[in-house]
């Protein structure tokens, strides 16, 4: 029981307001959503650079192929490059056969590596859709090599660049909704 103060007329002290719950969750959730919006733009770029470095550094060995006709076992989780020495870039054409493959001209300014001290440059990029044997027959050049770029770096960059921001965005969204519900209930 409370008694009025003994000096003058002062109203009774009011009970403290109920504590508002959920403010921190709402603020941190909203900040997380804002940071995630930025991260969805920035992270794939950074992750692509990391993936490129991992792919380039993981395998720099070229496998020589017989230009008259050779084959290799392709996996659906790899990207392959058919490369030739720089002096053969303008004269070499290749026929690449496989069950389900995508062949695109490579960037002739990019070196894939070297064989016996000779730099080889990209001529064709080959993507196989399923495990299969791919046959390569080339004309106009004396040396052809195969580079298996692998896909480990690409898969890592997809995980870092896309999946991580989406997962963190979902956590921030749940936190924001949870905070708003707590705010409404405490009012």
CSV table of C-alpha atoms in Angstrom, one decimal:
chain,number,residue,atom,x,y,z
A,1,UNK,CA,0.0,0.0,0.0
A,2,UNK,CA,1.3,3.4,-0.9
A,3,UNK,CA,0.8,6.6,1.2
A,4,UNK,CA,0.6,10.1,-0.2
A,5,UNK,CA,3.6,12.3,0.4
A,6,UNK,CA,3.5,14.3,3.5
A,7,UNK,CA,4.4,17.6,1.8
A,8,UNK,CA,1.8,19.2,-0.4
A,9,UNK,CA,-0.6,17.8,-2.9
A,10,UNK,CA,1.3,15.5,-5.4
A,11,UNK,CA,-0.5,12.7,-7.2
A,12,UNK,CA,0.5,9.2,-6.6
A,13,UNK,CA,3.5,7.9,-8.5
A,14,UNK,CA,2.4,6.2,-11.7
A,15,UNK,CA,3.3,2.6,-12.3
A,16,UNK,CA,6.1,2.2,-14.8
A,17,UNK,CA,5.1,1.6,-18.4
A,18,UNK,CA,5.2,-2.0,-19.5
A,19,UNK,CA,8.5,-2.7,-21.2
A,20,UNK,CA,8.3,-2.8,-25.0
A,21,UNK,CA,9.7,-6.0,-26.3
A,22,UNK,CA,11.0,-6.8,-29.8
A,23,UNK,CA,12.7,-3.4,-30.6
A,24,UNK,CA,16.2,-4.9,-30.8
A,25,UNK,CA,15.0,-7.8,-33.0
A,26,UNK,CA,13.2,-5.5,-35.3
A,27,UNK,CA,16.1,-3.1,-35.6
A,28,UNK,CA,18.7,-5.7,-36.1
A,29,UNK,CA,16.5,-7.6,-38.5
A,30,UNK,CA,15.9,-4.5,-40.6
A,31,UNK,CA,19.6,-3.7,-40.6
A,32,UNK,CA,20.3,-7.3,-41.7
A,33,UNK,CA,17.8,-7.0,-44.6
A,34,UNK,CA,19.6,-3.8,-45.7
A,35,UNK,CA,23.0,-5.4,-45.5
A,36,UNK,CA,21.7,-8.4,-47.3
A,37,UNK,CA,20.4,-6.3,-50.2
A,38,UNK,CA,24.0,-4.9,-50.6
A,39,UNK,CA,25.5,-8.4,-50.1
A,40,UNK,CA,23.4,-9.9,-52.9
A,41,UNK,CA,25.0,-7.5,-55.3
A,42,UNK,CA,28.6,-7.5,-53.9
A,43,UNK,CA,29.1,-11.1,-52.8
A,44,UNK,CA,28.6,-12.8,-56.2
A,45,UNK,CA,31.2,-10.6,-57.7
A,46,UNK,CA,33.7,-11.3,-54.9
A,47,UNK,CA,32.9,-15.0,-55.0
A,48,UNK,CA,33.3,-15.1,-58.8
A,49,UNK,CA,36.8,-13.8,-58.4
A,50,UNK,CA,37.6,-16.3,-55.6
A,51,UNK,CA,36.2,-19.1,-57.8
A,52,UNK,CA,38.3,-18.0,-60.8
A,53,UNK,CA,41.4,-18.0,-58.7
A,54,UNK,CA,40.6,-21.4,-57.2
A,55,UNK,CA,39.9,-22.9,-60.6
A,56,UNK,CA,43.0,-21.4,-62.2
A,57,UNK,CA,45.3,-22.4,-59.3
A,58,UNK,CA,43.9,-25.9,-58.8
A,59,UNK,CA,44.9,-27.4,-62.1
A,60,UNK,CA,47.4,-25.9,-64.4
A,61,UNK,CA,48.5,-29.2,-66.1
A,62,UNK,CA,47.9,-29.6,-69.8
A,63,UNK,CA,47.4,-33.1,-71.3
A,64,UNK,CA,48.8,-33.3,-74.9
A,65,UNK,CA,46.4,-34.8,-77.5
A,66,UNK,CA,47.2,-36.3,-80.9
A,67,UNK,CA,45.9,-33.7,-83.4
A,68,UNK,CA,45.1,-36.4,-85.9
A,69,UNK,CA,42.5,-37.8,-83.5
A,70,UNK,CA,42.3,-38.4,-79.8
A,71,UNK,CA,39.7,-38.7,-77.1
A,72,UNK,CA,39.3,-38.0,-73.4
A,73,UNK,CA,36.8,-38.9,-70.7
A,74,UNK,CA,34.6,-35.9,-69.9
A,75,UNK,CA,32.7,-35.3,-66.7
A,76,UNK,CA,29.6,-33.2,-66.3
A,77,UNK,CA,31.3,-31.3,-63.4
A,78,UNK,CA,34.2,-30.0,-65.4
A,79,UNK,CA,34.9,-27.4,-68.1
A,80,UNK,CA,37.5,-28.4,-70.7
A,81,UNK,CA,39.7,-26.2,-72.9
A,82,UNK,CA,41.3,-27.3,-76.2
A,83,UNK,CA,44.5,-25.3,-76.5
A,84,UNK,CA,47.2,-24.8,-79.1
A,85,UNK,CA,50.5,-23.0,-79.3
A,86,UNK,CA,50.2,-19.3,-80.3
A,87,UNK,CA,51.7,-19.9,-83.8
A,88,UNK,CA,48.9,-22.4,-84.5
A,89,UNK,CA,46.0,-20.2,-83.4
A,90,UNK,CA,45.1,-18.9,-86.8
A,91,UNK,CA,45.5,-22.1,-88.7
A,92,UNK,CA,44.1,-24.8,-86.4
A,93,UNK,CA,40.5,-26.0,-86.6
A,94,UNK,CA,39.1,-28.9,-84.6
A,95,UNK,CA,36.1,-31.1,-84.8
A,96,UNK,CA,34.9,-32.1,-81.3
A,97,UNK,CA,32.4,-34.9,-81.0
A,98,UNK,CA,30.4,-36.2,-78.0
A,99,UNK,CA,27.0,-37.3,-77.0
A,100,UNK,CA,25.8,-34.1,-75.4
A,101,UNK,CA,28.4,-31.3,-75.4
A,102,UNK,CA,28.5,-27.6,-75.9
A,103,UNK,CA,31.5,-26.3,-77.8
A,104,UNK,CA,32.3,-22.5,-77.9
A,105,UNK,CA,35.3,-20.7,-79.3
A,106,UNK,CA,37.8,-19.9,-76.5
A,107,UNK,CA,39.5,-16.6,-75.8
A,108,UNK,CA,42.7,-16.7,-77.8
A,109,UNK,CA,44.3,-14.2,-75.5
A,110,UNK,CA,44.1,-16.5,-72.4
A,111,UNK,CA,46.9,-19.0,-71.9
A,112,UNK,CA,45.9,-22.3,-70.4
A,113,UNK,CA,49.4,-23.3,-69.4
A,114,UNK,CA,52.5,-24.7,-71.1
A,115,UNK,CA,53.8,-28.0,-72.4
A,116,UNK,CA,57.6,-28.4,-72.6
A,117,UNK,CA,58.1,-24.6,-72.1
A,118,UNK,CA,55.7,-23.7,-75.0
A,119,UNK,CA,52.6,-21.6,-74.0
A,120,UNK,CA,49.3,-22.9,-75.1
A,121,UNK,CA,46.3,-20.6,-75.8
A,122,UNK,CA,42.6,-21.4,-75.6
A,123,UNK,CA,41.0,-22.5,-78.9
A,124,UNK,CA,37.7,-24.1,-77.8
A,125,UNK,CA,35.9,-24.4,-74.5
A,126,UNK,CA,34.0,-27.7,-74.1
A,127,UNK,CA,31.2,-28.3,-71.5
A,128,UNK,CA,29.9,-31.9,-71.3
A,129,UNK,CA,26.4,-32.6,-70.0
A,130,UNK,CA,26.9,-36.1,-68.5
A,131,UNK,CA,29.9,-38.4,-68.2
A,132,UNK,CA,31.0,-39.4,-71.7
A,133,UNK,CA,33.9,-39.9,-74.1
A,134,UNK,CA,34.7,-36.8,-76.3
A,135,UNK,CA,36.7,-37.2,-79.5
A,136,UNK,CA,38.9,-34.3,-80.8
A,137,UNK,CA,40.2,-34.2,-84.4
A,138,UNK,CA,42.3,-31.2,-85.4
A,139,UNK,CA,43.7,-29.9,-88.7
A,140,UNK,CA,46.2,-27.2,-89.5
A,141,UNK,CA,48.2,-27.5,-86.3
A,142,UNK,CA,51.0,-29.8,-85.0
A,143,UNK,CA,50.2,-29.7,-81.3
A,144,UNK,CA,47.0,-29.8,-79.3
A,145,UNK,CA,46.5,-30.0,-75.6
A,146,UNK,CA,43.6,-30.4,-73.2
A,147,UNK,CA,43.1,-28.5,-70.0
A,148,UNK,CA,40.6,-29.7,-67.4
A,149,UNK,CA,39.4,-26.6,-65.5
A,150,UNK,CA,37.3,-28.4,-63.0
A,151,UNK,CA,34.2,-27.0,-61.4
A,152,UNK,CA,35.2,-26.9,-57.7
A,153,UNK,CA,35.9,-23.2,-57.8
A,154,UNK,CA,32.6,-22.5,-59.5
A,155,UNK,CA,30.6,-24.5,-57.0
A,156,UNK,CA,32.4,-22.8,-54.1
A,157,UNK,CA,31.7,-19.4,-55.6
A,158,UNK,CA,28.0,-20.2,-56.0
A,159,UNK,CA,27.8,-21.3,-52.4
A,160,UNK,CA,29.5,-18.2,-51.1
A,161,UNK,CA,28.1,-15.7,-53.6
A,162,UNK,CA,24.5,-16.7,-53.8
A,163,UNK,CA,23.5,-19.3,-51.1
A,164,UNK,CA,25.1,-17.5,-48.2
A,165,UNK,CA,23.4,-14.1,-48.8
A,166,UNK,CA,20.0,-15.8,-49.4
A,167,UNK,CA,20.4,-17.8,-46.2
A,168,UNK,CA,21.4,-14.7,-44.1
A,169,UNK,CA,18.5,-12.7,-45.7
A,170,UNK,CA,16.0,-15.3,-44.6
A,171,UNK,CA,17.4,-15.2,-41.0
A,172,UNK,CA,17.1,-11.4,-41.1
A,173,UNK,CA,13.6,-11.6,-42.4
A,174,UNK,CA,12.5,-14.0,-39.7
A,175,UNK,CA,14.2,-11.8,-37.1
A,176,UNK,CA,12.3,-8.8,-38.3
A,177,UNK,CA,9.0,-10.5,-38.3
A,178,UNK,CA,9.6,-12.0,-34.9
A,179,UNK,CA,10.5,-8.5,-33.6
A,180,UNK,CA,7.4,-6.9,-35.1
A,181,UNK,CA,5.1,-9.5,-33.5
A,182,UNK,CA,6.8,-9.0,-30.1
A,183,UNK,CA,6.3,-5.2,-30.5
A,184,UNK,CA,2.7,-5.5,-31.3
A,185,UNK,CA,2.0,-7.9,-28.4
A,186,UNK,CA,3.8,-5.7,-25.9
A,187,UNK,CA,1.9,-2.5,-26.8
